[in-house]
Structure formats: C-alpha cells, structure tokens
Amino acid sequence: MAGSLVASGASFAAGLRSEALNTYRRQYDSRQEFVGKMLKEVPSDKRVEKYFFWNSACHAVRLPRGEAYRHKAFSGIQFSAENFEFGRAIDWRRIDREDDLTSSLVERARDLGDSIGLLNERIAFQIITGAADNDLLASIPNAPDGRAIYHANDVASGNRFGVSGGNMEGAGTSTAGAAGGTATSAAITTDYYDVRSRFTRMQDTEGQPLFNPSITDGEALVVYPAAKIQAFQEAFIRERVVEGSSTPTNVVQEAGLAPTLWTTQRLTGNDWFVFLTGSEHRSLGVQNREGIRTVTATWENSDLSRETGQESIRFECRRGFFVFTPYTTCQVNNAPGT
C-alpha cells in the first residue's frame, strides 16, 4: 500500500465542533446536462474500439435521352479509440480513523468518487482547448479526417466541411484571430450569427447542404469563459440592447435563436465554443469499457492492511475518448486581448 497518508491528527482534539466539516467539501457536480450536449457516450467491450462511417452517397443527376446511367462510388473512413484506466487511491491509518472524533475521515475520502464523475467534463474541455494535462489524456485525439477538432482546412488543404474557415470562426492561430472579440455584446452577437451562418453553409462530401434548417436554426449550446459573463448575458439574455439613443429589442431572442449558456472557469482567454444540440450527432465521444468501481482495503479484507495498519479507498474506471467528425461544433477564435 503506497502513497501519502491522510493527515488526520487535527481531528483528535476533544470537544471539536463539527460546524466546519463541510469546508472544502466538493460543491461542484459535473454539468451532465451540458456535457451530454457536447459528448456522446457509447459502450465498449474491448481495449481498442474501431469505428467506421461512410462518406455521403452521391446525389441524383439529370439523365440525357439515350445516355447510360452515370455511376459514382463513395468511400468510408475508419478510426480507432483506445480505453485507458482512470483512478486514484487515498490512504490513512486505521487508528487515525478510529480516533477521528468527527467520524468524517472516510466520508471525506469518498469525495474522490465525485472526481470520477467529473472525468467526462474535464477531458471534453481538454480536447476542445487542446490543453496538455498528463493527469488526463497524454495526447489530444484528432478527428477522423486527421485534423484537430477545430481546423480551417481538410487534409487536402481544401475548405473543411465545404466552408471557408471550416469549423473555426476567425480561423487561424490564437495570435491572429479574426473574430470580433468578447469586449462587447455586439461583437459576440455578430460572431454568433457568423457561426450560425457557417453551420448553414456546411456541405456533405458531395457538396450538398449538410444540415436541415431545423438543425441550423435550432437549439445550440454556447460555452464561454466565466470572466466574460456580463458581455455574454447582455448578448443573449438582455431583452433590449443599447444602440445610440435607442434601445431596440434583442434580435437573437426575437429570432428564436437564443442559445443555452454555460459559464465556466474551465475556459480562459477570449475563445468560446458553439455546439449544435438539435442534431443527434455529437462531435465528441466517450466509450465506457468498465464502469466506476470502488475498492476498500481494511483490517477485515486486506492482508496488507493488517500488516501495516493502513487502510485505503480507491475508485477506478476504464474509458476512451475520441473526436467524431466535428461538424456540430465551432470555435470562435479571438486574438488575445480582444
């Protein structure tokens, strides 16, 4: 049994009051109702899962009199995703648990289980931001087309999804973003409409519209940095906007295009993200190989615990994370400081 022990000596003092026990108790639950709009869960029964999808079938064309039918094939794409183990253990001495006057040591240790519940959210943000975090994924998965989840071009350097800039508004590096910034609600509204337009202009692999209007004009999730809360709420929640001496109504609300907002500290800077949620397709995926498992080692069930006097609790699971073809999400890529 390895690892550092819980420092519990402070809980031995006689006459402890318990009112402060909830200090630093986890008060954040994964926003599953939002994560589910970003990420699709699928079952898994092997270490590496292989996925396959077809490109678009060809569309009908005119047949001139006397000419034979024209033939056109279509291809498919295969990609794979590996499952990894996630987990952690907390150790303490048996006598410390027995002498804990608050009887809360094990209960607090079980907060580790809440951390497993946050995995999908944490890794979803790691992928969309491209963040390095060796505690999560060792490398960020590419989409099936070989590009990062957000990119302006396909592998042949053509327009990704048939639209200039691909699924990036303000396509380019973070130091050369061309989006309008987040300083004002007007700039956010303009970029939001540009994203909606981008989705509408996306094409299938045969050059035809990718989405039904009911999807491009339907529900959306906007995920944005907590530091920008005022500007985003002014853009999407405030009923009237200020334009000079007038206060016209909010066009986003009048058009029925107001998105669901997710304010999060997991995003910093000026970039934000839009997910079309009316489509059954999700741009991110998680495969569940093995559900959350709890293992407790005590005097009663562990030889090592009896030998060392240490007890532990551990939580573990096996999951894999990957990027589907990411045409239901768009990054608004702003230059720093905008």
PDB file of C-alpha atoms in Angstrom, residues 42 44 46-53 77-84 127 137 139-146 285-287 319-325:
ATOM      1  CA  VAL A  42     -21.127   4.605 -26.330  1.00  0.00           C
ATOM      2  CA  SER A  44     -17.205  -0.685 -25.274  1.00  0.00           C
ATOM      3  CA  LYS A  46     -12.505  -4.312 -25.895  1.00  0.00           C
ATOM      4  CA  ARG A  47      -9.322  -2.350 -25.249  1.00  0.00           C
ATOM      5  CA  VAL A  48      -9.319  -0.611 -28.635  1.00  0.00           C
ATOM      6  CA  GLU A  49     -12.577   0.078 -30.440  1.00  0.00           C
ATOM      7  CA  LYS A  50     -12.663   0.572 -34.189  1.00  0.00           C
ATOM      8  CA  TYR A  51     -15.243   2.867 -35.756  1.00  0.00           C
ATOM      9  CA  PHE A  52     -16.353   3.239 -39.345  1.00  0.00           C
ATOM     10  CA  PHE A  53     -18.630   5.615 -41.215  1.00  0.00           C
ATOM     11  CA  ILE A  77     -13.440   6.228 -43.083  1.00  0.00           C
ATOM     12  CA  GLN A  78     -12.207   4.062 -40.223  1.00  0.00           C
ATOM     13  CA  PHE A  79     -10.668   5.253 -36.963  1.00  0.00           C
ATOM     14  CA  SER A  80      -9.977   3.760 -33.558  1.00  0.00           C
ATOM     15  CA  ALA A  81     -10.065   4.787 -29.911  1.00  0.00           C
ATOM     16  CA  GLU A  82      -8.212   3.191 -27.010  1.00  0.00           C
ATOM     17  CA  ASN A  83      -9.557   2.729 -23.497  1.00  0.00           C
ATOM     18  CA  PHE A  84      -7.448   3.891 -20.582  1.00  0.00           C
ATOM     19  CA  ILE A 127      -9.878  18.186 -26.093  1.00  0.00           C
ATOM     20  CA  LEU A 137      -5.118  12.283 -21.860  1.00  0.00           C
ATOM     21  CA  SER A 139      -2.236  13.368 -26.239  1.00  0.00           C
ATOM     22  CA  ILE A 140      -5.214  15.105 -27.815  1.00  0.00           C
ATOM     23  CA  PRO A 141      -7.031  12.891 -30.353  1.00  0.00           C
ATOM     24  CA  ASN A 142      -7.539  14.160 -33.873  1.00  0.00           C
ATOM     25  CA  ALA A 143     -10.804  13.934 -35.762  1.00  0.00           C
ATOM     26  CA  PRO A 144     -11.246  11.069 -38.258  1.00  0.00           C
ATOM     27  CA  ASP A 145     -10.080  13.373 -41.075  1.00  0.00           C
ATOM     28  CA  GLY A 146      -6.679  13.690 -39.396  1.00  0.00           C
ATOM     29  CA  GLY A 285     -17.331  10.656 -27.878  1.00  0.00           C
ATOM     30  CA  VAL A 286     -16.581   8.598 -24.784  1.00  0.00           C
ATOM     31  CA  GLN A 287     -16.610   4.815 -24.764  1.00  0.00           C
ATOM     32  CA  ARG A 319     -12.863   4.814 -20.624  1.00  0.00           C
ATOM     33  CA  GLY A 320     -11.734   6.032 -24.008  1.00  0.00           C
ATOM     34  CA  PHE A 321     -12.229   9.480 -25.509  1.00  0.00           C
ATOM     35  CA  PHE A 322     -12.269  10.434 -29.163  1.00  0.00           C
ATOM     36  CA  VAL A 323     -13.424  13.022 -31.690  1.00  0.00           C
ATOM     37  CA  PHE A 324     -16.232  12.230 -34.099  1.00  0.00           C
ATOM     38  CA  THR A 325     -16.395  14.203 -37.352  1.00  0.00           C
TER      39      THR A 325
END
